[in-house]
Coordinates of C-alpha atoms and ligand atoms in Angstrom, one line a residue:
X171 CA 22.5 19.4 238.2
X172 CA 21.7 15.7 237.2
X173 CA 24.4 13.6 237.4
X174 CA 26.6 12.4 234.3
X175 CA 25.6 9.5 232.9
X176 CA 28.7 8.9 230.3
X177 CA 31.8 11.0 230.9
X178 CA 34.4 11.7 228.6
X179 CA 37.9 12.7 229.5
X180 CA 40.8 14.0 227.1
X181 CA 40.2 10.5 224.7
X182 CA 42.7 10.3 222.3
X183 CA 42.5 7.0 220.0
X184 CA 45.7 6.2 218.5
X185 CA 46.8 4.1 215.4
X186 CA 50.9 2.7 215.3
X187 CA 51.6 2.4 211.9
X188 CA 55.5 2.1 210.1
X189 CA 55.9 5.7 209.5
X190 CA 54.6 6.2 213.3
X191 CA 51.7 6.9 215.8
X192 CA 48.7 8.3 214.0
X193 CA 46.4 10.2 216.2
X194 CA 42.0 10.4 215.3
X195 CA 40.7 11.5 218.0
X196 CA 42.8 14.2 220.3
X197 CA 42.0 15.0 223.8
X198 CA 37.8 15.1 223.4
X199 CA 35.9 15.9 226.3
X200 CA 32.4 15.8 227.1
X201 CA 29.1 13.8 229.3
X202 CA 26.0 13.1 228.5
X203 CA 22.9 13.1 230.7
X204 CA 20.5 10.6 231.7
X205 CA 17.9 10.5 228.9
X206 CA 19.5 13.0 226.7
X207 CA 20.2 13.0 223.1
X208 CA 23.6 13.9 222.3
X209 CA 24.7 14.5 218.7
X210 CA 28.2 14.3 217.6
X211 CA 28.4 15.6 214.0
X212 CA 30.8 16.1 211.4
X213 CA 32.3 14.9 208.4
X214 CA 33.7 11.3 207.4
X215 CA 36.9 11.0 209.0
X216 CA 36.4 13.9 211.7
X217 CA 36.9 10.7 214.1
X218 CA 33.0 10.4 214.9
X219 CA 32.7 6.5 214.4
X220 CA 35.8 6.1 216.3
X221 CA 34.5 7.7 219.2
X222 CA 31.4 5.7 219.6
X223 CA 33.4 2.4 219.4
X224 CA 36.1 3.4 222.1
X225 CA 32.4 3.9 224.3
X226 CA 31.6 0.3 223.7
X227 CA 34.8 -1.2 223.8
X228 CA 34.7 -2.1 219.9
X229 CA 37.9 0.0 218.6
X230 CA 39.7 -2.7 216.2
X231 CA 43.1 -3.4 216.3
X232 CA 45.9 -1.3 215.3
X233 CA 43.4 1.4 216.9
X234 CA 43.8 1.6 220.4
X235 CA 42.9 4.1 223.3
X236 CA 46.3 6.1 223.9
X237 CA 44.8 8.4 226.8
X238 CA 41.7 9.5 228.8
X239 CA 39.4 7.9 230.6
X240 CA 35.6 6.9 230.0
X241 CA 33.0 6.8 233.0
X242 CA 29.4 5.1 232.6
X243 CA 27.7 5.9 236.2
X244 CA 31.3 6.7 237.9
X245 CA 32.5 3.2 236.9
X246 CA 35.5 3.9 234.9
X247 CA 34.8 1.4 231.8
X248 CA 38.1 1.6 228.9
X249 CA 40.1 -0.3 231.1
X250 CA 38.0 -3.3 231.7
X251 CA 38.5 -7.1 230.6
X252 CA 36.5 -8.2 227.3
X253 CA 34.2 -10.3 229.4
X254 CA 33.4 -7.5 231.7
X255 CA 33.0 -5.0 228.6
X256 CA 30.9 -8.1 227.2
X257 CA 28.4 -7.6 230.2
X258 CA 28.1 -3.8 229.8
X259 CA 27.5 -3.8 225.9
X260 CA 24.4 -6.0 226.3
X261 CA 22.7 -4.5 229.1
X262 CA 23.8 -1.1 229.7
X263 CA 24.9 0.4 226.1
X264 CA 22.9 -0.2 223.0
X265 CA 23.7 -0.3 219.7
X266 CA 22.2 0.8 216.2
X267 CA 24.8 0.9 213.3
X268 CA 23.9 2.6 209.8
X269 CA 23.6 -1.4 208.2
X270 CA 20.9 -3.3 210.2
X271 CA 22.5 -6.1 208.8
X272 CA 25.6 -5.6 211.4
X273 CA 23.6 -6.2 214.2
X274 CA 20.9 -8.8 212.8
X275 CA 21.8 -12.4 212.3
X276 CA 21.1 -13.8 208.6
X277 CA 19.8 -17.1 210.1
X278 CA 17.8 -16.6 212.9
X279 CA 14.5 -15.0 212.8
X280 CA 14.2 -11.8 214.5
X281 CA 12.4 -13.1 217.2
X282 CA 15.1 -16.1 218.1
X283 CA 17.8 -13.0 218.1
X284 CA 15.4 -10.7 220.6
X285 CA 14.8 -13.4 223.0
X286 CA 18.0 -14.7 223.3
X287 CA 19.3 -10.9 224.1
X288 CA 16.5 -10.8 227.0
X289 CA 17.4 -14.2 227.8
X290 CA 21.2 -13.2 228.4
X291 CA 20.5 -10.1 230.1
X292 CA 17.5 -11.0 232.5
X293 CA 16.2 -13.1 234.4
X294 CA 12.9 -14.0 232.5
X295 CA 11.7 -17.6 230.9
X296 CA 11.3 -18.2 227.5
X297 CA 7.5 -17.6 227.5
X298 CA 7.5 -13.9 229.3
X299 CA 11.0 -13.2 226.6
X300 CA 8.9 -14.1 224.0
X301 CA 5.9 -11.8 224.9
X302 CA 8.2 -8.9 225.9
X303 CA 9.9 -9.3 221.8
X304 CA 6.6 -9.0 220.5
X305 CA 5.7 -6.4 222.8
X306 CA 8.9 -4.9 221.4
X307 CA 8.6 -5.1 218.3
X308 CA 5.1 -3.9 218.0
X309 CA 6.4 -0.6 220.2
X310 CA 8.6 0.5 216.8
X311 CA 6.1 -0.2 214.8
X312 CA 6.5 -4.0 212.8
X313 CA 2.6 -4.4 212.0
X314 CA 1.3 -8.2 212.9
X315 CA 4.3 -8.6 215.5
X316 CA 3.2 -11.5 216.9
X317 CA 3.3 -13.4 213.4
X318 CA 6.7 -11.2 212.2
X319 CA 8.4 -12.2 215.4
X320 CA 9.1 -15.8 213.7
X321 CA 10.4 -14.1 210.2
X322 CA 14.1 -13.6 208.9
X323 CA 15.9 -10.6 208.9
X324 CA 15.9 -10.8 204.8
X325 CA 11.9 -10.9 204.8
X326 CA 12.1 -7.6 206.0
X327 CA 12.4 -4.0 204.1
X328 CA 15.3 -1.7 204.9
X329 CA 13.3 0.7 207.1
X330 CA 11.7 -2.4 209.3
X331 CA 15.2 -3.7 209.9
X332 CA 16.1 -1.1 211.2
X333 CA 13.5 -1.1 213.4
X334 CA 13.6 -4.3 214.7
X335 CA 17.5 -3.2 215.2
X336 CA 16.0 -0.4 217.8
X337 CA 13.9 -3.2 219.3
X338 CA 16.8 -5.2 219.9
X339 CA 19.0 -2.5 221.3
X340 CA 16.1 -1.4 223.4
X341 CA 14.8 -5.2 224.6
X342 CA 17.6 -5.1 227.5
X343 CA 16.1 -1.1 228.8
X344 CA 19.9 0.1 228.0
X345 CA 21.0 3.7 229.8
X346 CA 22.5 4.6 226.9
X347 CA 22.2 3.8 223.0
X348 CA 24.7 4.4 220.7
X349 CA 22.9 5.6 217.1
X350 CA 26.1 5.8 214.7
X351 CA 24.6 7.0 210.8
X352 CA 21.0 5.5 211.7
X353 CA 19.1 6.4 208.9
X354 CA 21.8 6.9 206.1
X355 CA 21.8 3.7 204.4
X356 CA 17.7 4.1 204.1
X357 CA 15.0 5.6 201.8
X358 CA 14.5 9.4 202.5
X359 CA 11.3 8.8 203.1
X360 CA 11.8 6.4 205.8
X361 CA 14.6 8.5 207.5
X362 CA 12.3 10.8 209.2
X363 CA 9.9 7.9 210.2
X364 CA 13.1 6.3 211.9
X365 CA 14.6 9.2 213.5
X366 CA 10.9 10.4 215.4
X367 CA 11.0 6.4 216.3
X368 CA 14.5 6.5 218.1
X369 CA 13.2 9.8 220.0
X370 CA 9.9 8.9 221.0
X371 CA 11.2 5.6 221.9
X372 CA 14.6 6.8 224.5
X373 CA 12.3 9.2 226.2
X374 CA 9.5 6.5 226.7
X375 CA 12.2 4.6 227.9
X376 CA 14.3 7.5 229.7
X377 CA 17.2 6.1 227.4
X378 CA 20.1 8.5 226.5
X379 CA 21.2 8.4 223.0
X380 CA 24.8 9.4 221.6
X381 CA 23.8 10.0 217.7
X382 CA 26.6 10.3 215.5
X383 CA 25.7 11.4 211.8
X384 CA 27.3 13.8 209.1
X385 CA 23.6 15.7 208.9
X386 CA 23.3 18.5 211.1
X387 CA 19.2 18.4 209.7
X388 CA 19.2 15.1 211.5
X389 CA 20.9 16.2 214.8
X390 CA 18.4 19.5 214.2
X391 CA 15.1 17.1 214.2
X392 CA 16.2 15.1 217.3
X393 CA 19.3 16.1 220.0
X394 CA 19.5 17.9 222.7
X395 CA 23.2 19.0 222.5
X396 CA 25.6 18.3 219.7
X397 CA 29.5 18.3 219.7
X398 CA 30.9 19.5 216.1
X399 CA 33.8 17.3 215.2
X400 CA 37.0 18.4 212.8
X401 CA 40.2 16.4 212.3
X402 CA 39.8 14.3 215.4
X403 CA 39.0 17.6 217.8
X404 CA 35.5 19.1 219.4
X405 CA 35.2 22.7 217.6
X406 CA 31.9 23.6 219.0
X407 CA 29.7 22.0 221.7
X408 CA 26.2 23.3 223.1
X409 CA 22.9 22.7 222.8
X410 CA 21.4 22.2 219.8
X411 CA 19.4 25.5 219.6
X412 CA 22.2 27.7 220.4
X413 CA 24.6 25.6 218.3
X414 CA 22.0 25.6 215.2
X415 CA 20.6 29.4 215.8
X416 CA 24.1 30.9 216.3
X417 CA 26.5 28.3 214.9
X418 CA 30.6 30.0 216.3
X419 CA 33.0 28.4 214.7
X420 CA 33.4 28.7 211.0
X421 CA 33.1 25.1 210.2
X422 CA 29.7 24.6 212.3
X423 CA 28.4 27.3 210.3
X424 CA 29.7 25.5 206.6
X425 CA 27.3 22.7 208.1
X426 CA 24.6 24.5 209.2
X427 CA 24.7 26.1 206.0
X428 CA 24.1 22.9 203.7
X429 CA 20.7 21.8 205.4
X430 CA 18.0 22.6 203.3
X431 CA 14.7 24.2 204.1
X432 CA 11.9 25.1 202.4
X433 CA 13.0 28.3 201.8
X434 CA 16.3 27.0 200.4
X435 CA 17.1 25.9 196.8
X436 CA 19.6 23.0 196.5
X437 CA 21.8 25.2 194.6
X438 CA 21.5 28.2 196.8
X439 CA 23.2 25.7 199.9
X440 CA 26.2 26.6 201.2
X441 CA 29.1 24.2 200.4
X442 CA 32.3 23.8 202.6
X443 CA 35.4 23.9 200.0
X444 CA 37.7 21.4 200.3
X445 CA 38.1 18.0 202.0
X446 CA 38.6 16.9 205.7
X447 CA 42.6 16.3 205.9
X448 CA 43.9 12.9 205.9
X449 CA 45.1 11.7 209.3
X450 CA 48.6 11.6 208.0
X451 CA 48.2 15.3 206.8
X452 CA 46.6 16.9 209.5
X453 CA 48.1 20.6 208.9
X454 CA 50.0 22.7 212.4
X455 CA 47.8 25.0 214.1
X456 CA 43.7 25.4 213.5
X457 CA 43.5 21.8 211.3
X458 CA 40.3 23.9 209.5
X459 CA 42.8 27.1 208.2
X460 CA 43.0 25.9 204.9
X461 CA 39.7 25.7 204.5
X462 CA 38.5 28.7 206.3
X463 CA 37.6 31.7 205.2
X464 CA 38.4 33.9 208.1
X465 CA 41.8 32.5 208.8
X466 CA 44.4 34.3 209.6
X467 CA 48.3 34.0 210.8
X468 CA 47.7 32.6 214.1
X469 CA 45.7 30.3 213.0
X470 CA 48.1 28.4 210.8
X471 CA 50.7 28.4 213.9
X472 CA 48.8 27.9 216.9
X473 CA 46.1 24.8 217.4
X474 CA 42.7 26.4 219.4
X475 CA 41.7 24.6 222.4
X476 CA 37.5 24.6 223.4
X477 CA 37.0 27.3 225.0
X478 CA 34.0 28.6 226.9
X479 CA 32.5 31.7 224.7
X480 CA 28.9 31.2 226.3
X481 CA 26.3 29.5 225.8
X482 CA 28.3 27.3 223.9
X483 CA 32.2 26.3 224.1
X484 CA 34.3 26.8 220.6
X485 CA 38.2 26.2 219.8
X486 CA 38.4 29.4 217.5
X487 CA 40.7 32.3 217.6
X488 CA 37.8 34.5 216.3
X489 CA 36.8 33.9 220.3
X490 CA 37.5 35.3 223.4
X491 CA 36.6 33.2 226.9
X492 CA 33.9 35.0 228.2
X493 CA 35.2 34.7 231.7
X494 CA 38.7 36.2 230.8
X495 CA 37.1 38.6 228.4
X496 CA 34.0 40.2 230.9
X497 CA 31.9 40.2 227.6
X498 CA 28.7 39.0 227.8
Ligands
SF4_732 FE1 39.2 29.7 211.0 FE2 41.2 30.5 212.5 FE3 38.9 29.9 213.6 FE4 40.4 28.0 212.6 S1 41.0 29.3 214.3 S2 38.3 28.2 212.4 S3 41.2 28.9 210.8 S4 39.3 31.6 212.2

């Protein structure tokens, strides 16, 4: 089996605040392969966004990693100087944030922004960093790249920002891109054009991508395997067909349940009650028992840990381990 390229183990992201240490994300655990797309979905404030920024090294202060380890090719990377981390951002992890505008510069053209990422990362001239933006650019589809190259981010629509955004988190060949809410702040239309972008463009490029979004339709068009986030913890992991075809836990079927299809009415979706707990009122035991509608007394005392229920791995007393169990 293919080597890791990102591991994950037991991260836990902390907050210190007056009334005490607030916990978002508690003991996660999971890789991601060499050219892989790996969805992490769930709601806002499941601790998605969070995750994603303890990757690169971005977690704002008072939010800090409180345990775990992260590995990019076996080099342990949460522990590393800003400098170092510096290094790894530009030329081995890529970035693509929901507002193009976070990653684009108001007042440089697009192409003074790609070349000087090249530039910082490689060992080309100006001339060949110039050629390679253009060539960039025109690979995610900006018509006339060689004119657009010298144009400001504000002279482009929504959609081709964001594109120019996947050109510049591509321009350094990153292993690993990190997609957090792509396509949400963009026309509906242009979501889908965006979304079979991003794929065709990490498998031309053999570039894994961690996409984290609240739509399972958009982790449906494009992953490979998708973690389902709750309250900070993984409730279901597996591949996207099993997790999608035969959703476990209770609330991965709530969000399999509210993606439309064309045999689906907007009114006929299913809605999840209720509202993700705040992190100061994460409730004992399964943090999803008020909400779900197969709980019972256990789960209100006793928190699930991920287990391995086959083909895919689910933190729900409904579920037996398959290896303890002998059920197939
Ligand atoms: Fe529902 Fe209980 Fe499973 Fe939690 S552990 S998802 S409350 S059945």
């Amino acid at each position: 089996m293919t080597e890791p390229l990102l591991k994950i183990e037991h991260l836990r992201i902390e907050f210190n605040t007056r009334r005490g240490t607030l916990v978002a994300v508690d003991d996660i655990s999971f890789d991601v392969r060499p050219g892989e797309v790996f969805g992490i979905v769930g709601e806002s404030g499941a601790g998605k966004t969070l995750t994603g920024l303890a990757i690169i090294g971005l977690l704002d202060p008072p939010g800090r990693i409180g345990a775990g380890r992260i590995f990019l090719n076996t080099q342990r990377i949460d522990k590393l100087p800003y400098h170092q981390m510096r290094k790894i951002r530009g030329k081995k992890i890529g970035m693509i944030f929901q507002d193009p505008l976070t990653s684009l510069n108001p007042l440089y053209s697009v192409g003074k922004q790609l070349i000087e990422t090249i530039l910082t990362h490689s060992e080309m001239g100006t001339h060949e960093a110039r050629q390679r933006a253009i060539t960039l650019l025109d690979e995610v589809g900006i018509p006339a790249a060689d004119k657009r190259i010298d144009h400001y981010p504000h002279q482009f629509s929504g959609g081709m920002r964001q594109r120019v955004v996947i050109a510049l988190a591509l321009c350094v060949n990153p292993s690993l891109i990190i997609a957090d809410e792509p396509t949400t702040a963009l026309d509906v239309s242009i979501q889908a054009q965006i979304i079979a972008l991003l794929k065709r463009l990490c498998t031309n490029h053999d570039t894994a991508v961690i996409l984290i979004t609240h739509d399972m339709g958009v982790i449906a068009e494009i992953s490979d395997r998708v973690a389902v986030m709750y309250a900070g913890r993984l409730v279901e992991i597996g591949t996207v067909h099993d997790v999608i075809k035969t959703p476990k836990h209770p609330y991965a079927k709530g969000l399999m349940g509210s993606i439309p299809s064309l045999h689906t009415r907007a009114d006929q979706l299913m809605q999840i009650e209720g509202a993700m707990p705040r992190l100061m009122e994460i409730p004992p035991g399964c943090a999803f028992h008020p909400r779900c509608p197969y709980s019972f007394d256990r789960c209100r005392q006793e928190r699930p840990d991920l287990i391995d229920t086959k083909p895919s791995k689910v933190a729900c007393w409904l579920f037996k381990n398959e290896d303890e169990s002998g059920n197939t």
